[in-house]
Short mmCIF file of C-alpha atoms and ligand atoms in Angstrom, two decimals:
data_model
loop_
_atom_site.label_atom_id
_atom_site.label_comp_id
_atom_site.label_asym_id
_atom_site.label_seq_id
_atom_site.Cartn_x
_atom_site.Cartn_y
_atom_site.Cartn_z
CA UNK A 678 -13.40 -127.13 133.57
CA UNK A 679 -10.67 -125.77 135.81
CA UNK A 680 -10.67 -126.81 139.30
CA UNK A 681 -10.16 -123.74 140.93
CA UNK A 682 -12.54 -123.19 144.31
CA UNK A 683 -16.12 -122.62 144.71
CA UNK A 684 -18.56 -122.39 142.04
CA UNK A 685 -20.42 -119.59 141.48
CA UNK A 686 -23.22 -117.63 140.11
CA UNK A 687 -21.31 -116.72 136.96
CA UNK A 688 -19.68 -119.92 136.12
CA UNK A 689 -23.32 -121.84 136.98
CA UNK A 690 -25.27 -119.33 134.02
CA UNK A 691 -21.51 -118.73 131.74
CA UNK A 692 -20.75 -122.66 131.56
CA UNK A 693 -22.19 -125.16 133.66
CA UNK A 694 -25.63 -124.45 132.62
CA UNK A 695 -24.90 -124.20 128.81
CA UNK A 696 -23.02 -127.57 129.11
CA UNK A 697 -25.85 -129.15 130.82
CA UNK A 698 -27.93 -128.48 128.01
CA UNK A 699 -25.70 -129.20 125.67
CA UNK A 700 -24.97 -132.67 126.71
CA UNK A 701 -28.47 -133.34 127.63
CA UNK A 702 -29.13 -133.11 123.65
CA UNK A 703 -25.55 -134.67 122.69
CA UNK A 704 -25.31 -138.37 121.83
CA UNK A 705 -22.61 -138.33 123.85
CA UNK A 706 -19.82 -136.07 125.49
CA UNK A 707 -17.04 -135.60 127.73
CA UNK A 708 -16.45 -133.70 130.77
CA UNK A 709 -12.98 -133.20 132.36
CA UNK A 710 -12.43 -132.01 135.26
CA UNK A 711 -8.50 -130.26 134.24
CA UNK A 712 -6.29 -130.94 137.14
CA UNK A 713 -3.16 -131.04 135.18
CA UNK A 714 -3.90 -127.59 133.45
CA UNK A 715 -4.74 -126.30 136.89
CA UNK A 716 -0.90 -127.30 138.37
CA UNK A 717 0.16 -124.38 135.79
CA UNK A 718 -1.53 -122.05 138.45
CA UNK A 719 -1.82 -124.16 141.95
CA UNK A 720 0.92 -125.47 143.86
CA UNK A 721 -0.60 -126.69 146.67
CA UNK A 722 -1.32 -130.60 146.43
CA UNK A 723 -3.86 -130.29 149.57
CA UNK A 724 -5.81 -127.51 147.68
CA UNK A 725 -6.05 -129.14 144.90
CA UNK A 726 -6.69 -132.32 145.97
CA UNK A 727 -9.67 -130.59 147.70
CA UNK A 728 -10.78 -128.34 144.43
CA UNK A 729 -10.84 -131.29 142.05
CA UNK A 730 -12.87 -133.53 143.86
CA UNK A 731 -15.35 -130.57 144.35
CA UNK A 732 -15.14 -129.67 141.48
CA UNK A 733 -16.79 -133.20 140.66
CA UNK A 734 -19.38 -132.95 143.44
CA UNK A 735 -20.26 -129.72 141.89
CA UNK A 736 -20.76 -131.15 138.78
CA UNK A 737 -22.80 -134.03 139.68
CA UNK A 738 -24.75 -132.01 142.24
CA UNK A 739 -25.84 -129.80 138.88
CA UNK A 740 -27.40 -132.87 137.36
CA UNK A 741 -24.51 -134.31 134.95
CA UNK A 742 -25.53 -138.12 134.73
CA UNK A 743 -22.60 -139.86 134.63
CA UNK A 744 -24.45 -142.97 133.08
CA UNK A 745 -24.93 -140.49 129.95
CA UNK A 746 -21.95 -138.40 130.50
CA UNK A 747 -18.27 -139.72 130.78
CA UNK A 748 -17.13 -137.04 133.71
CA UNK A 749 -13.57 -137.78 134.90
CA UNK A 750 -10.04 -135.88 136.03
CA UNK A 751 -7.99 -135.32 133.25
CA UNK A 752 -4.97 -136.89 135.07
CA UNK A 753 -6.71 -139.98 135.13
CA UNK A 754 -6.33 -140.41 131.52
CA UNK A 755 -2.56 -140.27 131.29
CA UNK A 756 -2.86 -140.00 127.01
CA UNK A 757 -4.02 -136.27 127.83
CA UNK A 758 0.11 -135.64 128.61
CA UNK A 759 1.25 -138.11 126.52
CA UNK A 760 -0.71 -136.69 123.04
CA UNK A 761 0.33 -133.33 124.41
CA UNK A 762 3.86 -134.04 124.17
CA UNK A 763 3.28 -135.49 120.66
CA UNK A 764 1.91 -132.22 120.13
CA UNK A 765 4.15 -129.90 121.06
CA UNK A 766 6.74 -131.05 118.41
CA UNK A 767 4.79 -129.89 115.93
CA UNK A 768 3.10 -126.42 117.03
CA UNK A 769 4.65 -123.85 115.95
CA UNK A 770 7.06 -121.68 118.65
CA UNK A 771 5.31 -118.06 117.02
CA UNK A 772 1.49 -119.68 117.36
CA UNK A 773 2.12 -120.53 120.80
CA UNK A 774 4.11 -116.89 121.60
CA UNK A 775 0.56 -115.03 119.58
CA UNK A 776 -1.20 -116.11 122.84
CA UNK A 777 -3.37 -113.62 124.56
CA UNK A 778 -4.20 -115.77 127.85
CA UNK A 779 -0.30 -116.66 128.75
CA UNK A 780 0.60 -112.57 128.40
CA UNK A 781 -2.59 -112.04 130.91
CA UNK A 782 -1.79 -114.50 133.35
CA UNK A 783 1.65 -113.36 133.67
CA UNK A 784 0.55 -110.19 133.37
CA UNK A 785 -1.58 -111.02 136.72
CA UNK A 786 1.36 -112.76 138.42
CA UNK A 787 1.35 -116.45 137.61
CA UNK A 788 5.07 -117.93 136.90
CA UNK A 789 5.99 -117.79 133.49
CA UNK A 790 6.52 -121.65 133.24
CA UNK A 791 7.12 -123.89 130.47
CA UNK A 792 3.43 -125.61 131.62
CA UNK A 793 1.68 -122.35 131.23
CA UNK A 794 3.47 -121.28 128.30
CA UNK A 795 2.14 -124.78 126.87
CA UNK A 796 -1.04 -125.00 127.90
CA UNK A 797 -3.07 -124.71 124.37
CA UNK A 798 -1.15 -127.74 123.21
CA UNK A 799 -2.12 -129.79 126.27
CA UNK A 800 -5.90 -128.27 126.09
CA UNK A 801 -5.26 -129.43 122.03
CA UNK A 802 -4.49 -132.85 122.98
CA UNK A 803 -8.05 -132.58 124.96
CA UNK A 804 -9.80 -131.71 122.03
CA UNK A 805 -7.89 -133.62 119.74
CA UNK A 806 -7.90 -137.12 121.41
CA UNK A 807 -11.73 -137.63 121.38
CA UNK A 808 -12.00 -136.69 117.55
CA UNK A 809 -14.62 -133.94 119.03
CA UNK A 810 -16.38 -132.13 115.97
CA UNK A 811 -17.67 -129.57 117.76
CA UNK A 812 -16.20 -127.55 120.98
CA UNK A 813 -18.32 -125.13 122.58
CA UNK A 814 -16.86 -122.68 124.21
CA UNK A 815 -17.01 -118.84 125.81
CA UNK A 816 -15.81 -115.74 123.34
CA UNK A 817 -12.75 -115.93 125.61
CA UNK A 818 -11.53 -119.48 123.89
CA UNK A 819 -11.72 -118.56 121.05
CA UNK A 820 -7.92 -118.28 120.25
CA UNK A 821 -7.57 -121.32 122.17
CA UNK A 822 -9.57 -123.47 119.81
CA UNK A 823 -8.34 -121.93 116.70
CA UNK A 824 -4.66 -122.84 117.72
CA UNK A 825 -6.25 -126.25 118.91
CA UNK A 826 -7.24 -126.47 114.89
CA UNK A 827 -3.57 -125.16 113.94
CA UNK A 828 -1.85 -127.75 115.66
CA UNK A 829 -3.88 -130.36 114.48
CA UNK A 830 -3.61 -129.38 110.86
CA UNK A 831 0.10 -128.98 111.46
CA UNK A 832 0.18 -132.75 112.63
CA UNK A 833 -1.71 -133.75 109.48
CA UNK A 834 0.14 -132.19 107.08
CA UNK A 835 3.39 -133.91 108.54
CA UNK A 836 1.93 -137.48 108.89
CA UNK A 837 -0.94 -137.61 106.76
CA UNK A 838 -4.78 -137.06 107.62
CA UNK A 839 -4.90 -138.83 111.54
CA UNK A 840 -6.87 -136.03 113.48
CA UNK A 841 -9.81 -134.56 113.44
CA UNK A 842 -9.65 -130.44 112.67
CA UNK A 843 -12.89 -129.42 115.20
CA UNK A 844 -15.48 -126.97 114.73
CA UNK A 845 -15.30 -123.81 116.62
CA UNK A 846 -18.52 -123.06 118.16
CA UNK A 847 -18.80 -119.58 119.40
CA UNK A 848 -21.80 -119.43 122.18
CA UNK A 849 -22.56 -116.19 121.63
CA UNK A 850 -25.91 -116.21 123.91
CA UNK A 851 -24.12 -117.00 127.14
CA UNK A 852 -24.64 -114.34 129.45
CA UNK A 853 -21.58 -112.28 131.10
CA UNK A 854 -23.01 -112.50 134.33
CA UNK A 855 -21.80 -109.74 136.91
CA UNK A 856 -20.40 -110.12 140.26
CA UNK A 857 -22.16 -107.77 143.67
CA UNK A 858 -19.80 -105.21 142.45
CA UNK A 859 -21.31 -104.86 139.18
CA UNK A 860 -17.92 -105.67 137.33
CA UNK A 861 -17.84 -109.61 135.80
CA UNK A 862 -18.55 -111.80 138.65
CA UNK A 863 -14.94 -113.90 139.50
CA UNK A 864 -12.95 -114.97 142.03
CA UNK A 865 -10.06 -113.06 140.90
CA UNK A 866 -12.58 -109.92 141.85
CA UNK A 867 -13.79 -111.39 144.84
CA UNK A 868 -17.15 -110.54 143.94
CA UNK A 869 -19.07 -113.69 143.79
CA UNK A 870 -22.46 -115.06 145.34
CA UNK A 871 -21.04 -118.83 145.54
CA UNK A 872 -23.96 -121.42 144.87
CA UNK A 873 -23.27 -124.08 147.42
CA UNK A 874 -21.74 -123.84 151.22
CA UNK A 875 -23.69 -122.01 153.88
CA UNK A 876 -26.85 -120.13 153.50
CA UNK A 877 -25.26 -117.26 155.65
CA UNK A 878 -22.37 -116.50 153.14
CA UNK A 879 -25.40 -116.76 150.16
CA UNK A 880 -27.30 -114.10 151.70
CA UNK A 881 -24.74 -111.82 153.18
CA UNK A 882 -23.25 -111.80 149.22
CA UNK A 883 -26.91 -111.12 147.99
CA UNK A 884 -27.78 -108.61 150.74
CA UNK A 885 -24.28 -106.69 150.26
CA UNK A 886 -24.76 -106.27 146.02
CA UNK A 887 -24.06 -102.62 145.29
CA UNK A 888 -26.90 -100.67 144.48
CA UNK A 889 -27.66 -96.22 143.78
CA UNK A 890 -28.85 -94.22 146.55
CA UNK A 891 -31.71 -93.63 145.08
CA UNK A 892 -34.48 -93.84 148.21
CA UNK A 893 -36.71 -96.87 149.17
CA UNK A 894 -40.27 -95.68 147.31
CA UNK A 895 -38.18 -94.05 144.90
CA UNK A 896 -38.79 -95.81 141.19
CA UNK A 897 -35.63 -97.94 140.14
CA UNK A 898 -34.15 -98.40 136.97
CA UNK A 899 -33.98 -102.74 136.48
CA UNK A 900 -31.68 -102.02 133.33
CA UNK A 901 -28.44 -100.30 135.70
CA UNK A 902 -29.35 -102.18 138.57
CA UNK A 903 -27.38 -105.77 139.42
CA UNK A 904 -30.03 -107.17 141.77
CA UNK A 905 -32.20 -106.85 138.52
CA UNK A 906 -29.70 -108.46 136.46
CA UNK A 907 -28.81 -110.90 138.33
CA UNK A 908 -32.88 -111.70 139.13
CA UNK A 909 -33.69 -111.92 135.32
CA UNK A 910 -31.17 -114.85 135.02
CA UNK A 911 -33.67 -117.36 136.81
CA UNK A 912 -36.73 -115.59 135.37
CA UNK A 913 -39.12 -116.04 132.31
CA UNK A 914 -39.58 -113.38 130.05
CA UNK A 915 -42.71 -112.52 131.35
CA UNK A 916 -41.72 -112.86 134.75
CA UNK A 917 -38.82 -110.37 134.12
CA UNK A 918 -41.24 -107.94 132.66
CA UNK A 919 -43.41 -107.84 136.11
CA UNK A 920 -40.11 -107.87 138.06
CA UNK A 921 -39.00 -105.05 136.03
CA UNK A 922 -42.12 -103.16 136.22
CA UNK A 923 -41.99 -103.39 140.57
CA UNK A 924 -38.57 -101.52 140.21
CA UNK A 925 -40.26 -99.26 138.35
CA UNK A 926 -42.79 -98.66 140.71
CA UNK A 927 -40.65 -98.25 143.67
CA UNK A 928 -39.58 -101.84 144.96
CA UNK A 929 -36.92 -101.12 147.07
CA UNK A 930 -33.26 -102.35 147.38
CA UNK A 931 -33.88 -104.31 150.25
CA UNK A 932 -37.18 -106.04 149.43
CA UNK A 933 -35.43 -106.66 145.71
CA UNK A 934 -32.70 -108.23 147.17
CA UNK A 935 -35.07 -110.50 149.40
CA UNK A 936 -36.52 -111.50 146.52
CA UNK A 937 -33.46 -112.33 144.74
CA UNK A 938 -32.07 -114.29 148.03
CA UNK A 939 -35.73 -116.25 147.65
CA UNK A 940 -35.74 -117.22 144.38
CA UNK A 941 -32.10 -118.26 144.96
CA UNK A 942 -32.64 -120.66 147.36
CA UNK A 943 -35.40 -121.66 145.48
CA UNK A 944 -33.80 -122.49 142.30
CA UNK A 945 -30.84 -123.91 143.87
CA UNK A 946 -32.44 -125.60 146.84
CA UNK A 947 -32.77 -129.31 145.41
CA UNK A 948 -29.49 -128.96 143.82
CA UNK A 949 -27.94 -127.86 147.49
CA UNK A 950 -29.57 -130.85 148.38
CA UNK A 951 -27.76 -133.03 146.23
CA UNK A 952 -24.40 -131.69 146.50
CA UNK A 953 -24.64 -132.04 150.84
CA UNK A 954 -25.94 -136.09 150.20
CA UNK A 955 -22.62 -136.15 147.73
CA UNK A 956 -20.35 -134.48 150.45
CA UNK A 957 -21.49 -137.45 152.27
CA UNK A 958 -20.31 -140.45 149.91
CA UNK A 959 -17.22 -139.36 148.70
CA UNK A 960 -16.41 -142.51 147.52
CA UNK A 961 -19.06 -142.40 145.03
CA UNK A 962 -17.54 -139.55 143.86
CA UNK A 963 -14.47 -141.23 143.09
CA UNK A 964 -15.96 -144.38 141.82
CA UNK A 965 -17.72 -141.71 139.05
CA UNK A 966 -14.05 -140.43 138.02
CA UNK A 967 -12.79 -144.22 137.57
CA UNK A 968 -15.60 -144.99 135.71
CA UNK A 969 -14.99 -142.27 133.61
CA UNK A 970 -11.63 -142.24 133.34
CA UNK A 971 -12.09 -145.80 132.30
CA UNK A 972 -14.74 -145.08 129.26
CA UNK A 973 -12.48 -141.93 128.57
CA UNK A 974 -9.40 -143.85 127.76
CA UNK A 975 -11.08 -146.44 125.36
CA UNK A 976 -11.72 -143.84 123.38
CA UNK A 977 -8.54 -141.79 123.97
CA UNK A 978 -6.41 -145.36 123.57
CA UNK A 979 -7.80 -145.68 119.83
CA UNK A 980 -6.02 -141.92 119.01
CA UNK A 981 -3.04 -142.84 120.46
CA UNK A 982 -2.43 -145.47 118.29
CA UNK A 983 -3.68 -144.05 115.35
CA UNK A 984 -1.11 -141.31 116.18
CA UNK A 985 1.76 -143.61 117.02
CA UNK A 986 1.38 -145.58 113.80
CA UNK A 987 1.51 -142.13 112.15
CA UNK A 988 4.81 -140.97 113.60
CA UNK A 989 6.81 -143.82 114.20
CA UNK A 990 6.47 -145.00 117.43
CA UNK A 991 4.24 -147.84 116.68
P1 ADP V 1319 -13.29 -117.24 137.64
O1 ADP V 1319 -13.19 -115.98 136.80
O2 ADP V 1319 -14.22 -117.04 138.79
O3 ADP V 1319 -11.94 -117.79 138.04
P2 ADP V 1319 -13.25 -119.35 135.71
O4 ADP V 1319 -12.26 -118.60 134.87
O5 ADP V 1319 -12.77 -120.55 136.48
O6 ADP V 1319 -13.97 -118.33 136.72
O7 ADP V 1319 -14.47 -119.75 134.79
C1 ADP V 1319 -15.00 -121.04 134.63
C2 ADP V 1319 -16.09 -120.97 133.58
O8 ADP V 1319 -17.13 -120.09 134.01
C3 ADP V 1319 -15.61 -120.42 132.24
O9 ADP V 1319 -16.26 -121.14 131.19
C4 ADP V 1319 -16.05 -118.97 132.24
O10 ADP V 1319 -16.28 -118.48 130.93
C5 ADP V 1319 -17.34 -119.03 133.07
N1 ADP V 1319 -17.53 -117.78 133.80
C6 ADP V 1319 -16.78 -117.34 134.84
N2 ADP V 1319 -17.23 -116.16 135.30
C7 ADP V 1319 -18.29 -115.82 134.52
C8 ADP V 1319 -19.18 -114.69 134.47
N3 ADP V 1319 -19.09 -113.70 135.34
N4 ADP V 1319 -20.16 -114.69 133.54
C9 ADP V 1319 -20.27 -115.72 132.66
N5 ADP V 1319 -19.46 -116.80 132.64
C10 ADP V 1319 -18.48 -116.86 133.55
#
């Protein structure tokens, strides 16, 4: 996970809830929080200084248990750059140059640099240094992981069978989750209904979601309408079937939305909670990334080796 500001709706339902549950099931699993990916887009130390360690707050405030979970800043595991590097020697210049995300962050007006032009091989060296078999991930990674399996097939074919080739695992029930504008919900867009900070900004997002003109008793339709769609995400079926069937009948925009700000808080209330005590005892916070970053490189120290042996440096 990128540190990159506040979290919102959309990255709560498209990948913090999904990872929850996944880890919840998992034996085990590792969460980093990807500073050094994020320099490829941030230059501002104070920023992201700030981001990464709410970013982690965020996290924790979700209900990661970092007892169960190893949750830690990538930078704190120096073998992330150092595999990377390994890494790039071997991936191909034309796999690299196929990439689709590099072309559409230039495209939006981040600097063409060497970092950004490399970042697959650095989020390979993620993948690659826990031996992960399986790496969930959004329709959007897909290319991603596949040139994470590339370069690690590349490696072993040059020094002999070291790393493990991971399982792409498409999760194709995540829902695209769209912002008070009604196009995706991001921060690019400005668009989002944020999940922590004040209650003001919360409801002001809520209150100010785009909606027809269709009249107050008029009957809605939940399928077009984003206070609907957005509702449905904290709902049960049956719960989303009633809900559905007041639009129908003529709930109107501003009760709906009323409704949505409710359940909102209501949901996200004892998490809110959480994250304000962890605001408080920052150096919790940071004793959870050491403690991580600590369990993270026992694992990530073993690879290393493995991979020095393999090409000489050991
Ligand atoms: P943003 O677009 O706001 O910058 P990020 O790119 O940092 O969000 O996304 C972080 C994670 O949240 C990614 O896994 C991404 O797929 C997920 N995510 C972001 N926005 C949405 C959305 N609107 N619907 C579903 N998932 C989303």
């Amino acid at each position: 996970m990128q540190p990159s500001g506040a979290l919102h709706l959309g990255n709560y339902f498209g990948s913090m809830k999904p990872n929850l549950e996944l880890s919840a099931k998992a034996d085990e699993s590792l969460f980093f929080i990807v500073d050094l990916h994020a320099l490829t887009s941030l230059q501002n130390p104070v920023l992201l200084r700030q981001y990464r360690h709410d970013a982690l707050v965020d996290y924790l405030a979700a209900g990661f248990d970092p007892k169960k979970t190893i949750i830690c800043y990538q930078s704190d595991v120096p073998a992330h750059a150092e595999l990377a590097w390994i890494l790039s020697t071997v991936a191909p210049m034309g796999l690299l140059e196929r990439a689709v995300s590099y072309k559409e962050k230039v495209e939006k007006g981040i600097a063409a640099s060497a970092g950004l032009f490399t970042y697959p091989v650095l989020m390979a060296a993620d993948i690659l240094l826990y031996d992960a078999n399986v790496v969930p991930v959004g329709r959007d990674q897909r290319q991603h992981l596949e040139m994470t399996r590339d370069i690690a097939i590349k490696f072993n074919n040059a020094y002999g069978e070291t790393l493990t080739v991971p399982e792409v695992m498409i999760r194709e029930d995540v829902a695209v989750v769209p912002g008070t504008d009604g196009q995706k919900m991001s921060k690019s867009y400005g668009n989002t209904i944020p999940i922590f900070g004040d209650e003001s900004v919360i409801k002001k997002a809520i209150m100010g979601i785009k909606t027809d003109s269709k009249g107050a008793t008029d009957p809605k339709n939940p399928e077009t309408c984003v206070v609907y769609q957005l509702h449905r995400l904290f709902l049960s079926v049956a719960e989303q079937k009633a809900l559905a069937n007041d639009y129908r009948n003529g709930l109107s925009y501003g009760d709906a939305k009323k409704k949505l700000f409710g359940t909102y808080m209501d949901v996200f209330g004892p998490m809110r909670k959480k994250h304000a005590q962890l605001e408080n005892d920052p150096t919790f916070v940071e004793e959870v990334a050491r403690d991580g970053a600590k369990r993270a490189s026992a694992y990530a120290g073993k690879t290393m080796e493995r991979v020095k042996k393999a090409v000489g440096l050991q």
